[in-house]
Amino acid sequence: MKLSPRTVYRLIGGGELRAVDVAPRGSLKPKARVRADALQAYIEAQTSTGCKSLAVTGRRPTGA
């Protein structure tokens, strides 16, 4: 998946993608970690087929 950091933070802020805030207290710069299972759940929710190879490799299988 090619997403800009801004898009990822928008997804996190909108509750579409679960993440943990890891920025130091008082930091003005956002920093987050997305767990693999949260990313997998987001990808499956976005794809109608729940394509496993897209989730694992970031690419659609050949012939699809």
Backbone as a printed PyTorch tensor [residue, N CA C, xyz], in Angstrom:
tensor([[[  0.8460,  -1.1710,   0.0000],
         [  0.0000,   0.0000,   0.0000],
         [  0.8900,   1.2310,   0.0000]],

        [[  0.5870,   2.1200,  -0.8860],
         [  1.3090,   3.3800,  -0.9160],
         [  0.3940,   4.4600,  -0.3640]],

        [[  0.6480,   4.8660,   0.8560],
         [ -0.1120,   5.9250,   1.4900],
         [  0.8530,   6.9540,   2.0510]],

        [[  0.4670,   8.2090,   1.9640],
         [  1.3010,   9.2470,   2.5500],
         [  1.1160,   9.2270,   4.0650]],

        [[  2.0950,   9.7200,   4.8130],
         [  1.9430,   9.7960,   6.2720],
         [  0.6980,  10.5900,   6.6680]],

        [[  0.3980,  11.6230,   5.9330],
         [ -0.7830,  12.4360,   6.2260],
         [ -2.0660,  11.5990,   6.1240]],

        [[ -2.1440,  10.7580,   5.1060],
         [ -3.3090,   9.8920,   4.9310],
         [ -3.4140,   8.8920,   6.0780]],

        [[ -2.2870,   8.3180,   6.4810],
         [ -2.2860,   7.3550,   7.5820],
         [ -2.7800,   8.0210,   8.8610]],

        [[ -2.2840,   9.2140,   9.1630],
         [ -2.7330,   9.9180,  10.3670],
         [ -4.2070,  10.3020,  10.2670]],

        [[ -4.6970,  10.5860,   9.0720],
         [ -6.1240,  10.8730,   8.8930],
         [ -6.9470,   9.6290,   9.1870]],

        [[ -6.4820,   8.4730,   8.7110],
         [ -7.1780,   7.2090,   8.9800],
         [ -7.1800,   6.8950,  10.4750]],

        [[ -6.0570,   7.1450,  11.1390],
         [ -5.9640,   6.9160,  12.5800],
         [ -6.9090,   7.8640,  13.3170]],

        [[ -6.8630,   9.1410,  12.9660],
         [ -7.7140,  10.1430,  13.6160],
         [ -9.1900,   9.8870,  13.4080]],

        [[ -9.5330,   9.3250,  12.2560],
         [-10.9240,   9.0270,  11.9410],
         [-11.3980,   7.6950,  12.5100]],

        [[-10.4980,   6.9700,  13.1730],
         [-10.8750,   5.7060,  13.7820],
         [-10.9290,   4.5350,  12.8150]],

        [[-10.4770,   4.7330,  11.5770],
         [-10.4950,   3.6480,  10.5930],
         [ -9.3130,   2.6990,  10.7590]],

        [[ -8.2340,   3.1880,  11.3500],
         [ -7.0160,   2.4050,  11.5220],
         [ -6.5630,   2.5630,  12.9680]],

        [[ -6.4440,   1.4450,  13.6790],
         [ -6.0440,   1.4930,  15.0820],
         [ -4.5360,   1.6440,  15.1960]],

        [[ -4.1060,   2.4840,  16.1410],
         [ -2.6830,   2.7180,  16.3490],
         [ -2.4420,   3.1200,  17.8010]],

        [[ -1.1760,   3.0680,  18.1910],
         [ -0.7620,   3.4710,  19.5260],
         [  0.1010,   4.7170,  19.3770]],

        [[ -0.2050,   5.7390,  20.1630],
         [  0.5800,   6.9760,  20.1490],
         [  1.8820,   6.7310,  20.9000]],

        [[  3.0170,   6.9130,  20.2240],
         [  4.3190,   6.6910,  20.8440],
         [  5.1510,   7.9660,  20.9110]],

        [[  4.5280,   9.1100,  20.6500],
         [  5.2440,  10.3840,  20.7260],
         [  5.5640,  10.6920,  22.1860]],

        [[  6.7300,  11.2840,  22.4390],
         [  7.0530,  11.6720,  23.8160],
         [  6.0450,  12.6970,  24.3370]],

        [[  5.7960,  12.6600,  25.6220],
         [  4.8630,  13.5990,  26.2430],
         [  5.2910,  15.0360,  25.9370]],

        [[  4.3400,  15.8330,  25.4980],
         [  4.6080,  17.2290,  25.1800],
         [  5.1400,  17.4640,  23.7730]],

        [[  5.3480,  16.4050,  23.0230],
         [  5.8660,  16.5260,  21.6610],
         [  4.8060,  17.1330,  20.7480]],

        [[  5.2310,  18.0110,  19.8710],
         [  4.3160,  18.6160,  18.9120],
         [  4.2210,  17.7910,  17.6300]],

        [[  5.1360,  16.8550,  17.4650],
         [  5.1640,  16.0310,  16.2600],
         [  4.4790,  14.6930,  16.5370]],

        [[  3.4410,  14.3410,  15.7480],
         [  2.7630,  13.0670,  15.9940],
         [  3.6530,  11.8810,  15.6370]],

        [[  3.4730,  10.7980,  16.3600],
         [  4.2050,   9.5760,  16.0810],
         [  3.3190,   8.4210,  16.5310]],

        [[  3.1280,   7.4500,  15.6590],
         [  2.2280,   6.3470,  15.9820],
         [  2.7910,   5.0380,  15.4600]],

        [[  2.3730,   3.9590,  16.0980],
         [  2.7110,   2.6070,  15.6570],
         [  1.4060,   1.8770,  15.3570]],

        [[  1.3960,   1.2150,  14.2170],
         [  0.2270,   0.4310,  13.8210],
         [  0.6180,  -1.0330,  13.9250]],

        [[ -0.1460,  -1.7860,  14.6870],
         [  0.1340,  -3.2200,  14.8180],
         [ -0.2210,  -3.9320,  13.5220]],

        [[  0.4780,  -5.0200,  13.2650],
         [  0.2530,  -5.7900,  12.0360],
         [ -1.1920,  -6.2770,  11.9430]],

        [[ -1.7660,  -6.7120,  13.0710],
         [ -3.1430,  -7.2010,  13.0210],
         [ -4.1350,  -6.0750,  12.7330]],

        [[ -3.8400,  -4.8650,  13.1840],
         [ -4.7100,  -3.7240,  12.8850],
         [ -4.6250,  -3.3700,  11.4050]],

        [[ -3.4290,  -3.4470,  10.8340],
         [ -3.2580,  -3.1780,   9.4120],
         [ -3.9650,  -4.2470,   8.5820]],

        [[ -3.8280,  -5.4930,   8.9970],
         [ -4.4960,  -6.5990,   8.3070],
         [ -6.0040,  -6.3900,   8.3140]],

        [[ -6.5640,  -6.0110,   9.4580],
         [ -8.0080,  -5.7880,   9.5700],
         [ -8.4510,  -4.6350,   8.6700]],

        [[ -7.6520,  -3.5770,   8.6010],
         [ -7.9870,  -2.4440,   7.7380],
         [ -7.9790,  -2.8740,   6.2690]],

        [[ -6.9480,  -3.5950,   5.8700],
         [ -6.8420,  -4.0410,   4.4800],
         [ -8.0170,  -4.9420,   4.1160]],

        [[ -8.3530,  -5.8800,   4.9790],
         [ -9.4660,  -6.7840,   4.6980],
         [-10.7890,  -6.0290,   4.6220]],

        [[-10.9400,  -4.9950,   5.4300],
         [-12.1670,  -4.1970,   5.3880],
         [-12.2540,  -3.3900,   4.0920]],

        [[-11.1150,  -3.0570,   3.5010],
         [-11.0850,  -2.2440,   2.2910],
         [-11.1780,  -3.0620,   1.0130]],

        [[-10.8740,  -4.3320,   1.1070],
         [-10.9350,  -5.1790,  -0.0880],
         [-12.1560,  -6.0780,  -0.0160]],

        [[-12.8670,  -6.1700,  -1.0860],
         [-14.0940,  -6.9810,  -1.0700],
         [-13.7950,  -8.4670,  -0.9750]],

        [[-12.6100,  -8.8770,  -1.4040],
         [-12.2860, -10.3030,  -1.3890],
         [-11.4930, -10.7080,  -0.1630]],

        [[-10.9680,  -9.7590,   0.6040],
         [-10.1160, -10.1100,   1.7370],
         [ -8.8380, -10.7660,   1.2700]],

        [[ -8.2720, -10.2960,   0.1700],
         [ -7.1160, -10.8840,  -0.5000],
         [ -5.9100, -10.9640,   0.4400]],

        [[ -5.4920, -12.1690,   0.8050],
         [ -4.3940, -12.3540,   1.7370],
         [ -3.0550, -11.9060,   1.1620]],

        [[ -2.8110, -12.1260,  -0.1220],
         [ -1.5000, -11.7540,  -0.6350],
         [ -1.3470, -10.2420,  -0.7170]],

        [[ -2.4190,  -9.4870,  -0.8620],
         [ -2.3280,  -8.0300,  -0.8140],
         [ -1.9070,  -7.6110,   0.5870]],

        [[ -2.4770,  -8.2550,   1.5940],
         [ -2.1640,  -7.9030,   2.9740],
         [ -0.7240,  -8.2600,   3.3320]],

        [[ -0.2250,  -9.3630,   2.8110],
         [  1.1060,  -9.8200,   3.1740],
         [  2.1840,  -9.1220,   2.3610]],

        [[  2.0000,  -8.9960,   1.0510],
         [  3.0500,  -8.4640,   0.1990],
         [  2.8510,  -7.0170,  -0.1990]],

        [[  1.6360,  -6.5050,  -0.0350],
         [  1.3540,  -5.1580,  -0.4870],
         [  1.0320,  -5.1200,  -1.9820]],

        [[  0.9860,  -6.2820,  -2.6240],
         [  0.7010,  -6.3530,  -4.0690],
         [ -0.4580,  -7.2980,  -4.3170]],

        [[ -1.2060,  -6.9970,  -5.3440],
         [ -2.2750,  -7.9030,  -5.7420],
         [ -1.6580,  -9.1130,  -6.4420]],

        [[ -2.2520, -10.2790,  -6.2960],
         [ -1.7120, -11.4580,  -6.9820],
         [ -1.8060, -11.2800,  -8.4860]],

        [[ -0.8960, -11.8880,  -9.2100],
         [ -0.9390, -11.7960, -10.6650],
         [ -2.1830, -12.4780, -11.1710]],

        [[ -2.7640, -11.8930, -12.1920],
         [ -3.9760, -12.4510, -12.7650],
         [ -5.2430, -11.9740, -12.0770]],

        [[ -5.1140, -11.0820, -11.1010],
         [ -6.3130, -10.6020, -10.4030],
         [ -6.6510,  -9.1930, -10.8000]]])
